[in-house]
Tab-separated table of N, CA and C in Angstrom:
chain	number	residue	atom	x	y	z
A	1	UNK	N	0.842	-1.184	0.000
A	1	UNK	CA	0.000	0.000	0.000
A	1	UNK	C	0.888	1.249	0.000
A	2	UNK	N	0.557	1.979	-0.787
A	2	UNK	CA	1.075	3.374	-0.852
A	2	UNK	C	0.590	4.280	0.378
A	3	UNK	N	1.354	4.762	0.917
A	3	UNK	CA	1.296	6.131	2.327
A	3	UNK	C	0.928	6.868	1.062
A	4	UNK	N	-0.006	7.801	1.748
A	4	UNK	CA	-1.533	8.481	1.341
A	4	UNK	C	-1.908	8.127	-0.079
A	5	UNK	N	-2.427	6.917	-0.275
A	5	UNK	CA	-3.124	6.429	-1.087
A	5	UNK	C	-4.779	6.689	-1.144
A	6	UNK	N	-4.901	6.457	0.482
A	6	UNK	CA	-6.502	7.238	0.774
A	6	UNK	C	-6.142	8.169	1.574
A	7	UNK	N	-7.246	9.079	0.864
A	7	UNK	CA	-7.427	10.538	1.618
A	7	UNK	C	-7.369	10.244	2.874
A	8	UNK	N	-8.581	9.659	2.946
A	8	UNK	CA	-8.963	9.394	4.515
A	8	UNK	C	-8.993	8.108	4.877
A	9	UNK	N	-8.091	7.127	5.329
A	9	UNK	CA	-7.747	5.760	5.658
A	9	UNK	C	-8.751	5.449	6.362
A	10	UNK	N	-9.403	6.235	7.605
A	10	UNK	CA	-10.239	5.798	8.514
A	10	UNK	C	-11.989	4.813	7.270
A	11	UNK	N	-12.056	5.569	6.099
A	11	UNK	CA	-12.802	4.849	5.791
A	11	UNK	C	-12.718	3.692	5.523
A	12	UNK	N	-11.336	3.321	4.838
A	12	UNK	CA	-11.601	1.167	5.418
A	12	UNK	C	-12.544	0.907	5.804
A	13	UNK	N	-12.701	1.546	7.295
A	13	UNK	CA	-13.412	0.421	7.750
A	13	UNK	C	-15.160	0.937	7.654
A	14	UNK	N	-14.977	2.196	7.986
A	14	UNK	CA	-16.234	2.921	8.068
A	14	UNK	C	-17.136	2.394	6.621
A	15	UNK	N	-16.485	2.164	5.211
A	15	UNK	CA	-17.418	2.115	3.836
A	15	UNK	C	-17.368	0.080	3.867
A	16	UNK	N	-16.660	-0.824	5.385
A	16	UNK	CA	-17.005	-1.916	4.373
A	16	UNK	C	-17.651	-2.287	3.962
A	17	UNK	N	-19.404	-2.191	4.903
A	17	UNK	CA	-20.447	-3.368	4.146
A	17	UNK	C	-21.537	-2.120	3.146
A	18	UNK	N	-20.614	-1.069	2.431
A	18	UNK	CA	-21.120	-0.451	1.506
A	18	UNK	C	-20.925	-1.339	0.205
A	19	UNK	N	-21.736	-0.871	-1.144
A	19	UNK	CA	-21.257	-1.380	-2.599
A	19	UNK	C	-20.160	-0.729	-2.648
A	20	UNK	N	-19.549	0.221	-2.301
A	20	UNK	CA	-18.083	0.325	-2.642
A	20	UNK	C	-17.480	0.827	-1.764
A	21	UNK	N	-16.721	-0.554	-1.191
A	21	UNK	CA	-15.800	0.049	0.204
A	21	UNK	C	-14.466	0.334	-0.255
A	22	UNK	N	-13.588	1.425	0.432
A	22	UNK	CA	-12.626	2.072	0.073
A	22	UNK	C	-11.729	0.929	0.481
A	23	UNK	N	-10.350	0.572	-0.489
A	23	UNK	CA	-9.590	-0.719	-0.496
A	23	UNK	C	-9.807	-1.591	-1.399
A	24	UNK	N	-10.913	-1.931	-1.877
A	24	UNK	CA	-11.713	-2.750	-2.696
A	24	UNK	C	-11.116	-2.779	-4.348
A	25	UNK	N	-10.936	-3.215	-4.829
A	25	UNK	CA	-10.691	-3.201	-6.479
A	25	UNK	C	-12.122	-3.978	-6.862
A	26	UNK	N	-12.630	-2.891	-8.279
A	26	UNK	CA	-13.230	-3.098	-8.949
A	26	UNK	C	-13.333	-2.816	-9.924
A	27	UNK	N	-14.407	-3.190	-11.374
A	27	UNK	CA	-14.546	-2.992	-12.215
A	27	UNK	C	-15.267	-2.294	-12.894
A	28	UNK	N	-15.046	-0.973	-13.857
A	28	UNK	CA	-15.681	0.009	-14.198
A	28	UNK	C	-15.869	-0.138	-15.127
A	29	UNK	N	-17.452	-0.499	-15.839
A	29	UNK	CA	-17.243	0.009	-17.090
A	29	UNK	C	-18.572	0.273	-18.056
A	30	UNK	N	-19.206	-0.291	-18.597
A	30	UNK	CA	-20.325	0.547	-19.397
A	30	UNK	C	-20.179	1.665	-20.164
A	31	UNK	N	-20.541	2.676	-20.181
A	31	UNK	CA	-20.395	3.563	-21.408
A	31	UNK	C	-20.137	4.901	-19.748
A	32	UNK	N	-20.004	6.360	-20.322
A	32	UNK	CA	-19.093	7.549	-19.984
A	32	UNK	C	-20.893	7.283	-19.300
A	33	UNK	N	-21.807	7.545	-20.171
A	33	UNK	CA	-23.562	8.128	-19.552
A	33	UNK	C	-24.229	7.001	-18.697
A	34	UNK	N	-23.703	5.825	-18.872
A	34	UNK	CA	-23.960	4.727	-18.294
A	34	UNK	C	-23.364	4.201	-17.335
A	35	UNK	N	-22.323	4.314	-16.676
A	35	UNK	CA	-21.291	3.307	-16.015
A	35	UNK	C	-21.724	2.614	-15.194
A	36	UNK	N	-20.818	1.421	-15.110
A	36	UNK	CA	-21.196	0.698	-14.251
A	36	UNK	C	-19.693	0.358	-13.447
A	37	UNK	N	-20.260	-0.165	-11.377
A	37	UNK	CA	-19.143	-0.359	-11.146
A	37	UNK	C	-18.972	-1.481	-9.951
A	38	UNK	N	-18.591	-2.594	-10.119
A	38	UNK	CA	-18.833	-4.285	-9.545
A	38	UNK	C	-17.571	-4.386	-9.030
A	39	UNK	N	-17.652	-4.868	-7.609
A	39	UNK	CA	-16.125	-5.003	-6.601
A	39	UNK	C	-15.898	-6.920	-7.449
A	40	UNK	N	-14.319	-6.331	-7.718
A	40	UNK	CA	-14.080	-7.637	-8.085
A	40	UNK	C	-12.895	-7.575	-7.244
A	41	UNK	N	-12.499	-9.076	-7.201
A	41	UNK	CA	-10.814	-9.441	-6.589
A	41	UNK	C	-9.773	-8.493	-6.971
A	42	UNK	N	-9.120	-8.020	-6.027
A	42	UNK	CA	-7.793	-7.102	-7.126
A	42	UNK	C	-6.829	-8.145	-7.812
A	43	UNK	N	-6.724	-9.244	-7.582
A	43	UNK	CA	-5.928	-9.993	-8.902
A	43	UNK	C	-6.510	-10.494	-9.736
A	44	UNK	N	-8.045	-10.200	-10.112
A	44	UNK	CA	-8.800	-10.813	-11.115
A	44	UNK	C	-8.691	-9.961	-12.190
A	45	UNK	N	-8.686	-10.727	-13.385
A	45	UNK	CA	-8.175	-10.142	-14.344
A	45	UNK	C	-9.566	-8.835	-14.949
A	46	UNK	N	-10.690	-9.052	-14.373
A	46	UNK	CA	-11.255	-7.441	-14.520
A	46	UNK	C	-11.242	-6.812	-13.801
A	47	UNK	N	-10.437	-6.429	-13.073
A	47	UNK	CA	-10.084	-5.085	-12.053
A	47	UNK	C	-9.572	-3.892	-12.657
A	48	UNK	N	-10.129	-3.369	-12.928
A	48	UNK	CA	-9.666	-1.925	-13.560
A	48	UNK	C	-8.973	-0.612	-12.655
A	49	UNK	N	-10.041	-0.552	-11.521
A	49	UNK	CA	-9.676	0.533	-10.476
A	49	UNK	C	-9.652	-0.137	-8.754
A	50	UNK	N	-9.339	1.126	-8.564
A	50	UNK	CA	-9.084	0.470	-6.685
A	50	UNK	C	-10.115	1.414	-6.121
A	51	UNK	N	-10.824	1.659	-5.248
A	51	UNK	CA	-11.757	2.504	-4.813
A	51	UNK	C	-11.090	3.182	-3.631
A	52	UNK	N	-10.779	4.582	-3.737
A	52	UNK	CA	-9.900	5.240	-3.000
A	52	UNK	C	-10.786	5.746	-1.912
A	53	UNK	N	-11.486	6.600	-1.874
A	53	UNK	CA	-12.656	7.377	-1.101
A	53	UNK	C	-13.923	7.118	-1.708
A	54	UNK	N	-14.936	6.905	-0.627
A	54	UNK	CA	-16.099	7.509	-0.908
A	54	UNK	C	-16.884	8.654	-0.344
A	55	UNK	N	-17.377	9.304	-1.425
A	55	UNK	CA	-17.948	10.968	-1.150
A	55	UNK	C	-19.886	11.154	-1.470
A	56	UNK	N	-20.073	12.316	-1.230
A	56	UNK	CA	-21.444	12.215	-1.927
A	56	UNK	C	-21.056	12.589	-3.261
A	57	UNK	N	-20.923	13.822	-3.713
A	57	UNK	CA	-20.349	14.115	-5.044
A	57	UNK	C	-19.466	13.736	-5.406
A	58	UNK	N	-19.206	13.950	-6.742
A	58	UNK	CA	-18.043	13.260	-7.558
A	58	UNK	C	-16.645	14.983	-7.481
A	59	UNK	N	-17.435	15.983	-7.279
A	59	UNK	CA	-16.148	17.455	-7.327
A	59	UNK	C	-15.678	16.868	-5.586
A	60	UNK	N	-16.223	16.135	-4.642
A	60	UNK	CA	-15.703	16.163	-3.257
A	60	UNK	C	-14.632	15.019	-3.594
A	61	UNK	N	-14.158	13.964	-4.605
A	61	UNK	CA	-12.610	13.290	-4.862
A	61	UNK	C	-11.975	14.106	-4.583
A	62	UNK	N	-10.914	13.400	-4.099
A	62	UNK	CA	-9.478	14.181	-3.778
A	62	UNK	C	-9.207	14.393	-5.532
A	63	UNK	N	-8.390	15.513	-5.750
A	63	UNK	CA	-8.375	15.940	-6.728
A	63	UNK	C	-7.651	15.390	-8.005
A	64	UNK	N	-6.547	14.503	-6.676
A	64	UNK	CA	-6.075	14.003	-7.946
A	64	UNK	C	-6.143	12.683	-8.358
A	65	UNK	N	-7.652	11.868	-7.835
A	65	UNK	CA	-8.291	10.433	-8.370
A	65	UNK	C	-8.206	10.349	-9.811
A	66	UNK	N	-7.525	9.402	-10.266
A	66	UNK	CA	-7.927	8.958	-11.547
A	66	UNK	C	-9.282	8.895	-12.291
A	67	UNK	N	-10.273	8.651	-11.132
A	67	UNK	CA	-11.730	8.641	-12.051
A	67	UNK	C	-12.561	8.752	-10.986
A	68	UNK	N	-14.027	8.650	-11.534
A	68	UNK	CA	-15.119	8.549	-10.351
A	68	UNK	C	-16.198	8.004	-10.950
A	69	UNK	N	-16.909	7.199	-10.024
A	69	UNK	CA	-18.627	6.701	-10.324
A	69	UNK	C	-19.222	7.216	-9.227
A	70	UNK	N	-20.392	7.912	-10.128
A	70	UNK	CA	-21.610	8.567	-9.357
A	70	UNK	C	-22.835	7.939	-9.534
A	71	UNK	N	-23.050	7.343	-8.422
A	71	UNK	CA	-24.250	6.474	-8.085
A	71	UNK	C	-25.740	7.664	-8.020
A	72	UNK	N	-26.902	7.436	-7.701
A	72	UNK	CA	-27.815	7.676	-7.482
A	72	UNK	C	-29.105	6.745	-7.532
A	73	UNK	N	-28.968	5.906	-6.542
A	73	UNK	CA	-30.533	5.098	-6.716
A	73	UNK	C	-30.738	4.967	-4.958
A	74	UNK	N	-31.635	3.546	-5.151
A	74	UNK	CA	-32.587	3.674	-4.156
A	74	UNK	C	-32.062	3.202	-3.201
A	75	UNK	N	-30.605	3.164	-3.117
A	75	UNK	CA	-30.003	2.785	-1.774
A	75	UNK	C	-28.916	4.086	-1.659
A	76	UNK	N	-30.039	5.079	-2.287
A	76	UNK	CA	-29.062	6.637	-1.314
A	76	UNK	C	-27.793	6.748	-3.210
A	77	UNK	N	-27.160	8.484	-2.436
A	77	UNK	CA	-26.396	9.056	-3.716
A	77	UNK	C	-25.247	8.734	-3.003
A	78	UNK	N	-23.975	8.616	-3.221
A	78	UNK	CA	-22.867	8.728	-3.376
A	78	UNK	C	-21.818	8.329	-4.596
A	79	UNK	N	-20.531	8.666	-4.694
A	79	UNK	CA	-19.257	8.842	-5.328
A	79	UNK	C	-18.325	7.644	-4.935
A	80	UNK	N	-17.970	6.826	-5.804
A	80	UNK	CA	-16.758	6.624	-4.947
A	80	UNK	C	-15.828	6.843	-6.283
A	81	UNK	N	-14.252	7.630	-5.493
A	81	UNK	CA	-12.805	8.213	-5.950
A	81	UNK	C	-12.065	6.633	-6.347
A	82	UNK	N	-12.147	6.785	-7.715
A	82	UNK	CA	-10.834	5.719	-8.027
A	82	UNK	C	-9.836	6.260	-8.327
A	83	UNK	N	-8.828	4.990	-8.605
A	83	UNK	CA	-7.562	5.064	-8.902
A	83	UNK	C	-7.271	3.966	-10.213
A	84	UNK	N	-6.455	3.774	-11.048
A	84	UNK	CA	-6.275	2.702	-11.478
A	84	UNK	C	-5.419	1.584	-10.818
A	85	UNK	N	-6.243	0.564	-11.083
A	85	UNK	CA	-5.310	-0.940	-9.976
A	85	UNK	C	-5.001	-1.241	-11.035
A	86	UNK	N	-3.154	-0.717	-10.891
A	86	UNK	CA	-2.273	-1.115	-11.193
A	86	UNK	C	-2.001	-2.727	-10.739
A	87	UNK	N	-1.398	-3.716	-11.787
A	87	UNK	CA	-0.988	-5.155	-11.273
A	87	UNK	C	0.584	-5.218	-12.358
A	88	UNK	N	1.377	-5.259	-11.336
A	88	UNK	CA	2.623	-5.715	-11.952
A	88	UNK	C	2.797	-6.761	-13.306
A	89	UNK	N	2.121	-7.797	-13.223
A	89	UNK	CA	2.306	-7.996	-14.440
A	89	UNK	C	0.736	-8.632	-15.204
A	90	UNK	N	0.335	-7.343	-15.323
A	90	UNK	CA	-0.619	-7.253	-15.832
A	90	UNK	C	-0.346	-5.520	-16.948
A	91	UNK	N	-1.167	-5.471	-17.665
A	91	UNK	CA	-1.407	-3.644	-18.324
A	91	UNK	C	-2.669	-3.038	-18.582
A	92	UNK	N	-2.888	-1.929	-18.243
A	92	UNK	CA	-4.296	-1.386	-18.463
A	92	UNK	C	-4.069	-0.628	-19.708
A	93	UNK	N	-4.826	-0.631	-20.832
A	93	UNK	CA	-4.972	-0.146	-22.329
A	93	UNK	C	-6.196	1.212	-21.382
A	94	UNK	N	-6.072	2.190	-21.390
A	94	UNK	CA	-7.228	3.375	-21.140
A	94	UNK	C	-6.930	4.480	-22.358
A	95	UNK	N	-8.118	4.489	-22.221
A	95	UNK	CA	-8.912	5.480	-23.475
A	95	UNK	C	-10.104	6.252	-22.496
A	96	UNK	N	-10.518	7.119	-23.257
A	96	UNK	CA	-11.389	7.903	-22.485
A	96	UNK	C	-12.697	7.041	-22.582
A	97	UNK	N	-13.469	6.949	-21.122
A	97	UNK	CA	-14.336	6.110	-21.430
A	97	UNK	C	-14.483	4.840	-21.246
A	98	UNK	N	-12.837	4.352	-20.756
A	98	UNK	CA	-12.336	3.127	-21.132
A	98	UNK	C	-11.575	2.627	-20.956
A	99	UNK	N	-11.188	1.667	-19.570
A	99	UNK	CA	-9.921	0.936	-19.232
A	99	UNK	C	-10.267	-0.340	-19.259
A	100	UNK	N	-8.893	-0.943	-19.556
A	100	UNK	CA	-9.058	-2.447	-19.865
A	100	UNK	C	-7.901	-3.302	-19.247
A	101	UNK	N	-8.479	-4.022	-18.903
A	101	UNK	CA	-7.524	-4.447	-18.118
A	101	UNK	C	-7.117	-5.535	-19.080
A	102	UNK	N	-5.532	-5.794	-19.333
A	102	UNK	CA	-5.057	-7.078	-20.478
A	102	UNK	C	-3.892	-7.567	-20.108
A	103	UNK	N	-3.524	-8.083	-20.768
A	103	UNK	CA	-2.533	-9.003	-20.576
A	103	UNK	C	-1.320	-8.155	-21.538
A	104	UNK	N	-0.403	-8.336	-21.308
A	104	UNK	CA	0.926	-7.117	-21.726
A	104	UNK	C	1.190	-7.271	-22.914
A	105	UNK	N	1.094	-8.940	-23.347
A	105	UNK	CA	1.502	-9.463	-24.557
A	105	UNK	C	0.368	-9.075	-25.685
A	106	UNK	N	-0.425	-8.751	-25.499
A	106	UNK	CA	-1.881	-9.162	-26.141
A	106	UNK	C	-1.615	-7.926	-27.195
A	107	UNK	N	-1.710	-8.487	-28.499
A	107	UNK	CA	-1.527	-7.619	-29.459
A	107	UNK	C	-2.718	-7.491	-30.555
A	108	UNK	N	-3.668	-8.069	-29.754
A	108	UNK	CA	-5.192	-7.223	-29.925
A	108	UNK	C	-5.416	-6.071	-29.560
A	109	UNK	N	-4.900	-5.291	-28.499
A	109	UNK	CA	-4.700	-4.098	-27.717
A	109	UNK	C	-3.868	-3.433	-28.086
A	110	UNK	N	-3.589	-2.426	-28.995
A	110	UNK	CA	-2.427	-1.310	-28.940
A	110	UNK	C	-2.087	-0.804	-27.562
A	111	UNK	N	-0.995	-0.306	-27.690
A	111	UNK	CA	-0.951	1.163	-26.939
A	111	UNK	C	-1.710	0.807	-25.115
A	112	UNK	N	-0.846	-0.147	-24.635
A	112	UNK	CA	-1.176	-0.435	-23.060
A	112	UNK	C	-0.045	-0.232	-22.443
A	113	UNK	N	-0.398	0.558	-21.226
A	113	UNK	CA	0.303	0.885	-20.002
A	113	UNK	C	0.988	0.017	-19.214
A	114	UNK	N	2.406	-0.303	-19.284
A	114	UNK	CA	2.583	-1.427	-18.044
A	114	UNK	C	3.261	-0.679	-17.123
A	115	UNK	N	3.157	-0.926	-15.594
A	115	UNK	CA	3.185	-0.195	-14.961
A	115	UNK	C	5.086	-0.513	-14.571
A	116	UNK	N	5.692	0.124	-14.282
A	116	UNK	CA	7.592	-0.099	-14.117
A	116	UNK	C	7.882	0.592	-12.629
A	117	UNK	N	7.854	1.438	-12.224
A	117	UNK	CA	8.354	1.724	-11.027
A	117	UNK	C	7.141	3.302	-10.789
A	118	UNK	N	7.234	2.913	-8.982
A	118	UNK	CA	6.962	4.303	-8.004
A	118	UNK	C	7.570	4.920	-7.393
A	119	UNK	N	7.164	6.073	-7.913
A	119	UNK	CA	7.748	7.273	-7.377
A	119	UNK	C	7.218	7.926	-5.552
A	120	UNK	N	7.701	7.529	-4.730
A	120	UNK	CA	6.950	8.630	-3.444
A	120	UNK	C	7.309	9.806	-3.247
A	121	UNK	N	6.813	10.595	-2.415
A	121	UNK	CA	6.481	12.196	-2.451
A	121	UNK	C	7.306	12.646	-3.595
A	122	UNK	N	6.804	13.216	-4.534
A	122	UNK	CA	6.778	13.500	-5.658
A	122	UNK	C	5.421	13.531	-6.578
A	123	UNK	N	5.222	15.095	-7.129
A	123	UNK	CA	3.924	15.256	-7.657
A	123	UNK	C	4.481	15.707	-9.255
A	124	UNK	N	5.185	14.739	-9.782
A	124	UNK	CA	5.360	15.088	-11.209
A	124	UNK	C	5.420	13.651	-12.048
A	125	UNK	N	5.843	13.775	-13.225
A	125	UNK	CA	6.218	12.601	-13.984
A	125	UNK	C	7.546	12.407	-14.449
A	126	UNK	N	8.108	13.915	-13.867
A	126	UNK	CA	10.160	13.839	-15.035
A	126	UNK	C	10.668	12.681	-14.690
A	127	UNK	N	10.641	11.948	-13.641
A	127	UNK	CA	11.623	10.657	-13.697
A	127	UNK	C	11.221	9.814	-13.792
A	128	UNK	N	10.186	9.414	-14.942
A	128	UNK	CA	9.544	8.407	-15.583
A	128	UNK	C	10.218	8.543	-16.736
A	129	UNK	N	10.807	7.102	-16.871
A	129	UNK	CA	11.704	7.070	-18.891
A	129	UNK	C	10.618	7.286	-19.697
A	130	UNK	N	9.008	7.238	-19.734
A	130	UNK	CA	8.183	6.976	-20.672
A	130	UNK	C	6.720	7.932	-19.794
A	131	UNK	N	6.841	8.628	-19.041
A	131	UNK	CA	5.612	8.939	-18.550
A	131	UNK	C	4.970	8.067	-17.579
A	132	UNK	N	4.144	8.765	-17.169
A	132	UNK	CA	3.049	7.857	-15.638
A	132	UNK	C	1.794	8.399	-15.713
A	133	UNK	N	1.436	7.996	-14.852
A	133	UNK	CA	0.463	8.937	-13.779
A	133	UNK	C	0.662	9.234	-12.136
A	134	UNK	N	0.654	10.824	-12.220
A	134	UNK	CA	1.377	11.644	-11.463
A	134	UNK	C	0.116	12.403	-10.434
A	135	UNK	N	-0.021	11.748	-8.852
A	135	UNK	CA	-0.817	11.975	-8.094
A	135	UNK	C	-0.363	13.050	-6.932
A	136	UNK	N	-0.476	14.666	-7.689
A	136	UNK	CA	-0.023	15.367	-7.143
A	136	UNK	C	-0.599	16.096	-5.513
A	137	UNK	N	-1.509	15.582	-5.044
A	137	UNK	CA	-2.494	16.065	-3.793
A	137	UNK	C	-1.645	15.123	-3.214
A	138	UNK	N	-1.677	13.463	-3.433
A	138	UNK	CA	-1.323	12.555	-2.325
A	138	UNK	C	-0.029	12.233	-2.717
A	139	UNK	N	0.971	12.405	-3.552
A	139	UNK	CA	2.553	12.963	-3.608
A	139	UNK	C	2.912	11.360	-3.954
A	140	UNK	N	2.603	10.579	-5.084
A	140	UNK	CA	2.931	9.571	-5.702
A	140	UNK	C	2.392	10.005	-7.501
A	141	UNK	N	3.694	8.651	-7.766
A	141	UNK	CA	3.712	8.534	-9.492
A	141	UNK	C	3.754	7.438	-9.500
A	142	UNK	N	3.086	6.853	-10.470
A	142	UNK	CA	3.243	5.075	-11.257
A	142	UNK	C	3.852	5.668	-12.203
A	143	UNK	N	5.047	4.725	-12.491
A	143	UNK	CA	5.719	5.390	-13.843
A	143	UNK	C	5.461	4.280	-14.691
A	144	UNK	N	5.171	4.628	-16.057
A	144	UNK	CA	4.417	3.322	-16.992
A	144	UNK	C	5.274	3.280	-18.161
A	145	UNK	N	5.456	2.117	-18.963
A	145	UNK	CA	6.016	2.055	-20.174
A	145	UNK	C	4.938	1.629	-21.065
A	146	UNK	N	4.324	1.939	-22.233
A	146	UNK	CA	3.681	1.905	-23.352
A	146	UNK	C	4.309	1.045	-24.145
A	147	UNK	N	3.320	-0.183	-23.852
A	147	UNK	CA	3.347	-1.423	-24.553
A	147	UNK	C	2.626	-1.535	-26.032
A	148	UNK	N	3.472	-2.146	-26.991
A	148	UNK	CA	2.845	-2.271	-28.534
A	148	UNK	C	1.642	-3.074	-28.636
Protein backbone atom coordinates (compact mmCIF):
# COMPACT_ATOMS: atom_id res chain seq x y z
CA UNK A 1 0.00 0.00 0.00
CA UNK A 2 1.07 3.37 -0.85
CA UNK A 3 1.30 6.13 2.33
CA UNK A 4 -1.53 8.48 1.34
CA UNK A 5 -3.12 6.43 -1.09
CA UNK A 6 -6.50 7.24 0.77
CA UNK A 7 -7.43 10.54 1.62
CA UNK A 8 -8.96 9.39 4.51
CA UNK A 9 -7.75 5.76 5.66
CA UNK A 10 -10.24 5.80 8.51
CA UNK A 11 -12.80 4.85 5.79
CA UNK A 12 -11.60 1.17 5.42
CA UNK A 13 -13.41 0.42 7.75
CA UNK A 14 -16.23 2.92 8.07
CA UNK A 15 -17.42 2.11 3.84
CA UNK A 16 -17.01 -1.92 4.37
CA UNK A 17 -20.45 -3.37 4.15
CA UNK A 18 -21.12 -0.45 1.51
CA UNK A 19 -21.26 -1.38 -2.60
CA UNK A 20 -18.08 0.32 -2.64
CA UNK A 21 -15.80 0.05 0.20
CA UNK A 22 -12.63 2.07 0.07
CA UNK A 23 -9.59 -0.72 -0.50
CA UNK A 24 -11.71 -2.75 -2.70
CA UNK A 25 -10.69 -3.20 -6.48
CA UNK A 26 -13.23 -3.10 -8.95
CA UNK A 27 -14.55 -2.99 -12.22
CA UNK A 28 -15.68 0.01 -14.20
CA UNK A 29 -17.24 0.01 -17.09
CA UNK A 30 -20.33 0.55 -19.40
CA UNK A 31 -20.40 3.56 -21.41
CA UNK A 32 -19.09 7.55 -19.98
CA UNK A 33 -23.56 8.13 -19.55
CA UNK A 34 -23.96 4.73 -18.29
CA UNK A 35 -21.29 3.31 -16.02
CA UNK A 36 -21.20 0.70 -14.25
CA UNK A 37 -19.14 -0.36 -11.15
CA UNK A 38 -18.83 -4.28 -9.54
CA UNK A 39 -16.13 -5.00 -6.60
CA UNK A 40 -14.08 -7.64 -8.09
CA UNK A 41 -10.81 -9.44 -6.59
CA UNK A 42 -7.79 -7.10 -7.13
CA UNK A 43 -5.93 -9.99 -8.90
CA UNK A 44 -8.80 -10.81 -11.11
CA UNK A 45 -8.18 -10.14 -14.34
CA UNK A 46 -11.26 -7.44 -14.52
CA UNK A 47 -10.08 -5.09 -12.05
CA UNK A 48 -9.67 -1.93 -13.56
CA UNK A 49 -9.68 0.53 -10.48
CA UNK A 50 -9.08 0.47 -6.69
CA UNK A 51 -11.76 2.50 -4.81
CA UNK A 52 -9.90 5.24 -3.00
CA UNK A 53 -12.66 7.38 -1.10
CA UNK A 54 -16.10 7.51 -0.91
CA UNK A 55 -17.95 10.97 -1.15
CA UNK A 56 -21.44 12.22 -1.93
CA UNK A 57 -20.35 14.11 -5.04
CA UNK A 58 -18.04 13.26 -7.56
CA UNK A 59 -16.15 17.46 -7.33
CA UNK A 60 -15.70 16.16 -3.26
CA UNK A 61 -12.61 13.29 -4.86
CA UNK A 62 -9.48 14.18 -3.78
CA UNK A 63 -8.37 15.94 -6.73
CA UNK A 64 -6.07 14.00 -7.95
CA UNK A 65 -8.29 10.43 -8.37
CA UNK A 66 -7.93 8.96 -11.55
CA UNK A 67 -11.73 8.64 -12.05
CA UNK A 68 -15.12 8.55 -10.35
CA UNK A 69 -18.63 6.70 -10.32
CA UNK A 70 -21.61 8.57 -9.36
CA UNK A 71 -24.25 6.47 -8.08
CA UNK A 72 -27.81 7.68 -7.48
CA UNK A 73 -30.53 5.10 -6.72
CA UNK A 74 -32.59 3.67 -4.16
CA UNK A 75 -30.00 2.79 -1.77
CA UNK A 76 -29.06 6.64 -1.31
CA UNK A 77 -26.40 9.06 -3.72
CA UNK A 78 -22.87 8.73 -3.38
CA UNK A 79 -19.26 8.84 -5.33
CA UNK A 80 -16.76 6.62 -4.95
CA UNK A 81 -12.81 8.21 -5.95
CA UNK A 82 -10.83 5.72 -8.03
CA UNK A 83 -7.56 5.06 -8.90
CA UNK A 84 -6.28 2.70 -11.48
CA UNK A 85 -5.31 -0.94 -9.98
CA UNK A 86 -2.27 -1.12 -11.19
CA UNK A 87 -0.99 -5.15 -11.27
CA UNK A 88 2.62 -5.71 -11.95
CA UNK A 89 2.31 -8.00 -14.44
CA UNK A 90 -0.62 -7.25 -15.83
CA UNK A 91 -1.41 -3.64 -18.32
CA UNK A 92 -4.30 -1.39 -18.46
CA UNK A 93 -4.97 -0.15 -22.33
CA UNK A 94 -7.23 3.37 -21.14
CA UNK A 95 -8.91 5.48 -23.47
CA UNK A 96 -11.39 7.90 -22.49
CA UNK A 97 -14.34 6.11 -21.43
CA UNK A 98 -12.34 3.13 -21.13
CA UNK A 99 -9.92 0.94 -19.23
CA UNK A 100 -9.06 -2.45 -19.87
CA UNK A 101 -7.52 -4.45 -18.12
CA UNK A 102 -5.06 -7.08 -20.48
CA UNK A 103 -2.53 -9.00 -20.58
CA UNK A 104 0.93 -7.12 -21.73
CA UNK A 105 1.50 -9.46 -24.56
CA UNK A 106 -1.88 -9.16 -26.14
CA UNK A 107 -1.53 -7.62 -29.46
CA UNK A 108 -5.19 -7.22 -29.93
CA UNK A 109 -4.70 -4.10 -27.72
CA UNK A 110 -2.43 -1.31 -28.94
CA UNK A 111 -0.95 1.16 -26.94
CA UNK A 112 -1.18 -0.44 -23.06
CA UNK A 113 0.30 0.89 -20.00
CA UNK A 114 2.58 -1.43 -18.04
CA UNK A 115 3.18 -0.19 -14.96
CA UNK A 116 7.59 -0.10 -14.12
CA UNK A 117 8.35 1.72 -11.03
CA UNK A 118 6.96 4.30 -8.00
CA UNK A 119 7.75 7.27 -7.38
CA UNK A 120 6.95 8.63 -3.44
CA UNK A 121 6.48 12.20 -2.45
CA UNK A 122 6.78 13.50 -5.66
CA UNK A 123 3.92 15.26 -7.66
CA UNK A 124 5.36 15.09 -11.21
CA UNK A 125 6.22 12.60 -13.98
CA UNK A 126 10.16 13.84 -15.04
CA UNK A 127 11.62 10.66 -13.70
CA UNK A 128 9.54 8.41 -15.58
CA UNK A 129 11.70 7.07 -18.89
CA UNK A 130 8.18 6.98 -20.67
CA UNK A 131 5.61 8.94 -18.55
CA UNK A 132 3.05 7.86 -15.64
CA UNK A 133 0.46 8.94 -13.78
CA UNK A 134 1.38 11.64 -11.46
CA UNK A 135 -0.82 11.97 -8.09
CA UNK A 136 -0.02 15.37 -7.14
CA UNK A 137 -2.49 16.07 -3.79
CA UNK A 138 -1.32 12.55 -2.33
CA UNK A 139 2.55 12.96 -3.61
CA UNK A 140 2.93 9.57 -5.70
CA UNK A 141 3.71 8.53 -9.49
CA UNK A 142 3.24 5.07 -11.26
CA UNK A 143 5.72 5.39 -13.84
CA UNK A 144 4.42 3.32 -16.99
CA UNK A 145 6.02 2.06 -20.17
CA UNK A 146 3.68 1.91 -23.35
CA UNK A 147 3.35 -1.42 -24.55
CA UNK A 148 2.84 -2.27 -28.53
Amino acid sequence: MLPRQYPDPAQKASTANTAAPVGACAQLGGTTAHSTLSVVPCDSERSNVKIIQQVRHPRECVRDADQSYYHNGPDGQWTACLDYAWQTSRCLAISPGKIINVACGDPAIPNKEKPVRVFRNVNHTHDCAQGGFAHPVRLYTICTETQP
